[in-house]
PDB file of C-alpha atoms in Angstrom:
ATOM      1  CA  MET A   1      -5.961 -60.257 -62.250  1.00 51.00           C
ATOM      2  CA  THR A   2      -9.111 -57.997 -62.832  1.00 60.00           C
ATOM      3  CA  ASP A   3      -8.020 -55.233 -65.129  1.00 79.00           C
ATOM      4  CA  PHE A   4      -9.145 -56.810 -68.035  1.00 87.00           C
ATOM      5  CA  GLU A   5     -10.363 -54.513 -71.153  1.00 88.00           C
ATOM      6  CA  ARG A   6     -13.165 -55.446 -73.611  1.00 86.00           C
ATOM      7  CA  GLY A   7     -11.594 -58.088 -76.253  1.00 88.00           C
ATOM      8  CA  THR A   8      -8.851 -59.244 -73.955  1.00 91.00           C
ATOM      9  CA  ARG A   9      -8.226 -62.656 -74.971  1.00 92.00           C
ATOM     10  CA  CYS A  10      -9.113 -64.764 -71.864  1.00 91.00           C
ATOM     11  CA  THR A  11      -9.311 -68.525 -70.583  1.00 91.00           C
ATOM     12  CA  GLY A  12     -10.701 -69.623 -67.395  1.00 88.00           C
ATOM     13  CA  LEU A  13     -13.855 -70.927 -65.761  1.00 83.00           C
ATOM     14  CA  CYS A  14     -17.124 -69.422 -65.106  1.00 79.00           C
ATOM     15  CA  GLY A  15     -17.725 -71.371 -62.146  1.00 71.00           C
ATOM     16  CA  GLY A  16     -17.874 -74.882 -61.425  1.00 68.00           C
ATOM     17  CA  VAL A  17     -15.083 -74.832 -59.032  1.00 69.00           C
ATOM     18  CA  GLY A  18     -14.836 -73.692 -55.361  1.00 69.00           C
ATOM     19  CA  ASN A  19     -18.671 -74.140 -55.000  1.00 71.00           C
ATOM     20  CA  LEU A  20     -19.503 -71.791 -57.511  1.00 68.00           C
ATOM     21  CA  GLN A  21     -22.386 -72.887 -59.916  1.00 71.00           C
ATOM     22  CA  GLY A  22     -20.993 -73.269 -63.093  1.00 71.00           C
ATOM     23  CA  SER A  23     -22.718 -72.538 -66.536  1.00 73.00           C
ATOM     24  CA  LEU A  24     -22.339 -73.489 -70.244  1.00 73.00           C
ATOM     25  CA  ALA A  25     -23.305 -70.363 -72.379  1.00 75.00           C
ATOM     26  CA  GLU A  26     -22.024 -68.355 -75.607  1.00 76.00           C
ATOM     27  CA  TYR A  27     -21.730 -64.779 -72.838  1.00 79.00           C
ATOM     28  CA  ALA A  28     -21.185 -64.871 -69.373  1.00 79.00           C
ATOM     29  CA  ALA A  29     -20.779 -62.422 -66.351  1.00 80.00           C
ATOM     30  CA  VAL A  30     -17.736 -64.273 -64.744  1.00 81.00           C
ATOM     31  CA  ASP A  31     -15.852 -63.115 -61.717  1.00 82.00           C
ATOM     32  CA  ALA A  32     -12.567 -62.042 -63.137  1.00 86.00           C
ATOM     33  CA  ARG A  33     -10.583 -64.025 -60.177  1.00 85.00           C
ATOM     34  CA  LEU A  34     -11.155 -67.334 -62.370  1.00 84.00           C
ATOM     35  CA  LEU A  35      -9.751 -65.656 -65.358  1.00 90.00           C
ATOM     36  CA  ALA A  36      -6.092 -65.386 -66.910  1.00 92.00           C
ATOM     37  CA  ARG A  37      -4.938 -63.742 -70.242  1.00 93.00           C
ATOM     38  CA  LYS A  38      -4.727 -66.422 -72.845  1.00 94.00           C
ATOM     39  CA  PRO A  39      -1.101 -67.415 -73.145  1.00 93.00           C
ATOM     40  CA  LYS A  40      -0.166 -65.958 -76.611  1.00 95.00           C
ATOM     41  CA  ALA A  41       1.263 -69.825 -77.574  1.00 95.00           C
ATOM     42  CA  LEU A  42      -1.878 -71.537 -77.256  1.00 93.00           C
ATOM     43  CA  SER A  43      -4.926 -71.368 -79.666  1.00 95.00           C
ATOM     44  CA  MET A  44      -8.313 -70.591 -78.403  1.00 92.00           C
ATOM     45  CA  ARG A  45      -9.329 -74.356 -78.595  1.00 91.00           C
ATOM     46  CA  GLU A  46      -6.262 -75.229 -76.144  1.00 91.00           C
ATOM     47  CA  ALA A  47      -6.766 -72.258 -73.965  1.00 92.00           C
ATOM     48  CA  ALA A  48     -10.215 -72.973 -73.588  1.00 88.00           C
ATOM     49  CA  ALA A  49      -9.282 -76.891 -72.276  1.00 89.00           C
ATOM     50  CA  LEU A  50      -6.577 -75.839 -70.019  1.00 91.00           C
ATOM     51  CA  PRO A  51      -8.601 -74.600 -67.317  1.00 91.00           C
ATOM     52  CA  LEU A  52     -10.540 -77.704 -66.623  1.00 89.00           C
ATOM     53  CA  ALA A  53      -7.376 -79.979 -66.814  1.00 93.00           C
ATOM     54  CA  ALA A  54      -5.320 -78.098 -64.404  1.00 93.00           C
ATOM     55  CA  VAL A  55      -8.513 -78.062 -61.968  1.00 90.00           C
ATOM     56  CA  THR A  56      -8.810 -81.882 -62.613  1.00 93.00           C
ATOM     57  CA  SER A  57      -5.196 -82.633 -62.196  1.00 96.00           C
ATOM     58  CA  TRP A  58      -5.250 -80.338 -59.264  1.00 94.00           C
ATOM     59  CA  GLU A  59      -7.911 -81.605 -57.273  1.00 93.00           C
ATOM     60  CA  GLY A  60      -6.557 -84.987 -57.733  1.00 95.00           C
ATOM     61  CA  LEU A  61      -3.038 -84.632 -56.914  1.00 97.00           C
ATOM     62  CA  VAL A  62      -3.021 -81.554 -54.623  1.00 96.00           C
ATOM     63  CA  ASP A  63      -6.409 -81.533 -52.802  1.00 94.00           C
ATOM     64  CA  ARG A  64      -6.698 -85.274 -52.385  1.00 95.00           C
ATOM     65  CA  ALA A  65      -3.853 -86.766 -52.767  1.00 97.00           C
ATOM     66  CA  GLY A  66      -1.548 -84.412 -51.136  1.00 97.00           C
ATOM     67  CA  VAL A  67       1.494 -84.632 -53.545  1.00 98.00           C
ATOM     68  CA  ARG A  68       4.606 -83.149 -52.116  1.00 98.00           C
ATOM     69  CA  ALA A  69       8.478 -83.462 -52.529  1.00 98.00           C
ATOM     70  CA  GLY A  70      10.032 -86.930 -51.987  1.00 97.00           C
ATOM     71  CA  GLN A  71       6.590 -88.841 -53.200  1.00 98.00           C
ATOM     72  CA  LYS A  72       6.893 -90.772 -56.762  1.00 98.00           C
ATOM     73  CA  VAL A  73       3.466 -90.398 -59.051  1.00 98.00           C
ATOM     74  CA  LEU A  74       1.994 -92.222 -61.496  1.00 98.00           C
ATOM     75  CA  VAL A  75       0.173 -90.452 -64.104  1.00 98.00           C
ATOM     76  CA  HIS A  76      -1.947 -92.434 -66.476  1.00 97.00           C
ATOM     77  CA  GLY A  77      -2.607 -90.872 -69.867  1.00 97.00           C
ATOM     78  CA  GLY A  78       0.601 -88.569 -69.817  1.00 97.00           C
ATOM     79  CA  ALA A  79       0.283 -86.919 -72.929  1.00 96.00           C
ATOM     80  CA  GLY A  80      -3.536 -86.327 -72.768  1.00 95.00           C
ATOM     81  CA  GLY A  81      -4.768 -82.926 -71.159  1.00 93.00           C
ATOM     82  CA  VAL A  82      -5.416 -83.739 -67.570  1.00 96.00           C
ATOM     83  CA  GLY A  83      -2.028 -86.204 -67.518  1.00 97.00           C
ATOM     84  CA  TYR A  84       0.350 -83.832 -69.303  1.00 96.00           C
ATOM     85  CA  VAL A  85      -0.774 -80.907 -66.735  1.00 96.00           C
ATOM     86  CA  GLY A  86      -0.606 -83.589 -64.030  1.00 98.00           C
ATOM     87  CA  VAL A  87       2.968 -84.441 -64.589  1.00 98.00           C
ATOM     88  CA  GLN A  88       3.901 -81.092 -64.665  1.00 97.00           C
ATOM     89  CA  LEU A  89       1.851 -80.080 -61.189  1.00 97.00           C
ATOM     90  CA  ALA A  90       3.703 -83.335 -59.561  1.00 98.00           C
ATOM     91  CA  GLN A  91       7.022 -82.104 -60.663  1.00 98.00           C
ATOM     92  CA  ALA A  92       6.480 -78.774 -59.202  1.00 98.00           C
ATOM     93  CA  ARG A  93       5.199 -79.900 -56.177  1.00 98.00           C
ATOM     94  CA  GLY A  94       9.034 -81.799 -56.153  1.00 98.00           C
ATOM     95  CA  ALA A  95       7.441 -85.334 -56.721  1.00 98.00           C
ATOM     96  CA  GLU A  96       9.245 -87.960 -58.910  1.00 98.00           C
ATOM     97  CA  ALA A  97       6.521 -87.912 -61.865  1.00 98.00           C
ATOM     98  CA  TYR A  98       6.279 -91.365 -64.258  1.00 98.00           C
ATOM     99  CA  ALA A  99       3.346 -91.766 -66.943  1.00 98.00           C
ATOM    100  CA  THR A 100       1.502 -94.099 -69.176  1.00 97.00           C
ATOM    101  CA  GLY A 101       0.595 -93.666 -72.555  1.00 97.00           C
ATOM    102  CA  GLY A 102       0.901 -95.460 -76.022  1.00 96.00           C
ATOM    103  CA  PRO A 103       3.911 -95.700 -78.382  1.00 96.00           C
ATOM    104  CA  ALA A 104       3.051 -92.501 -80.103  1.00 95.00           C
ATOM    105  CA  SER A 105       2.817 -90.716 -76.934  1.00 96.00           C
ATOM    106  CA  MET A 106       6.216 -91.679 -75.627  1.00 95.00           C
ATOM    107  CA  ARG A 107       8.115 -88.474 -77.305  1.00 96.00           C
ATOM    108  CA  VAL A 108       5.359 -85.670 -75.578  1.00 96.00           C
ATOM    109  CA  ILE A 109       5.629 -88.015 -72.081  1.00 96.00           C
ATOM    110  CA  GLU A 110       9.416 -88.233 -72.055  1.00 96.00           C
ATOM    111  CA  SER A 111       9.482 -84.177 -73.340  1.00 97.00           C
ATOM    112  CA  LEU A 112       7.894 -83.439 -69.923  1.00 96.00           C
ATOM    113  CA  GLY A 113      10.889 -85.443 -68.095  1.00 94.00           C
ATOM    114  CA  ALA A 114       8.489 -88.332 -66.627  1.00 96.00           C
ATOM    115  CA  GLY A 115       9.790 -91.521 -66.505  1.00 85.00           C
TER     116      GLY A 115
END
């Protein structure tokens, strides 16, 4: 999507993936292909954290491990940012997801359908 208007609330990365140099800045010129509209259900803080968690999960599960249908996947820290996305990503690829977590995390992990 590249039709963002001034003031559109977005989430995404300004680089640091796909061999594109990253940046830490208050304002930046960014390739629009690395952005998405911020989901209304997320706060700005949550939306800011989502892309890095998603990229980290994707790199580990898809790019490196090649997770696919029929496999069983163990995700450590299933209620944390990377783990939360990892459980859902494994399931979306047809794998059976299991996750670790402390007692306070179990409700979240179970709500994702992880064993």
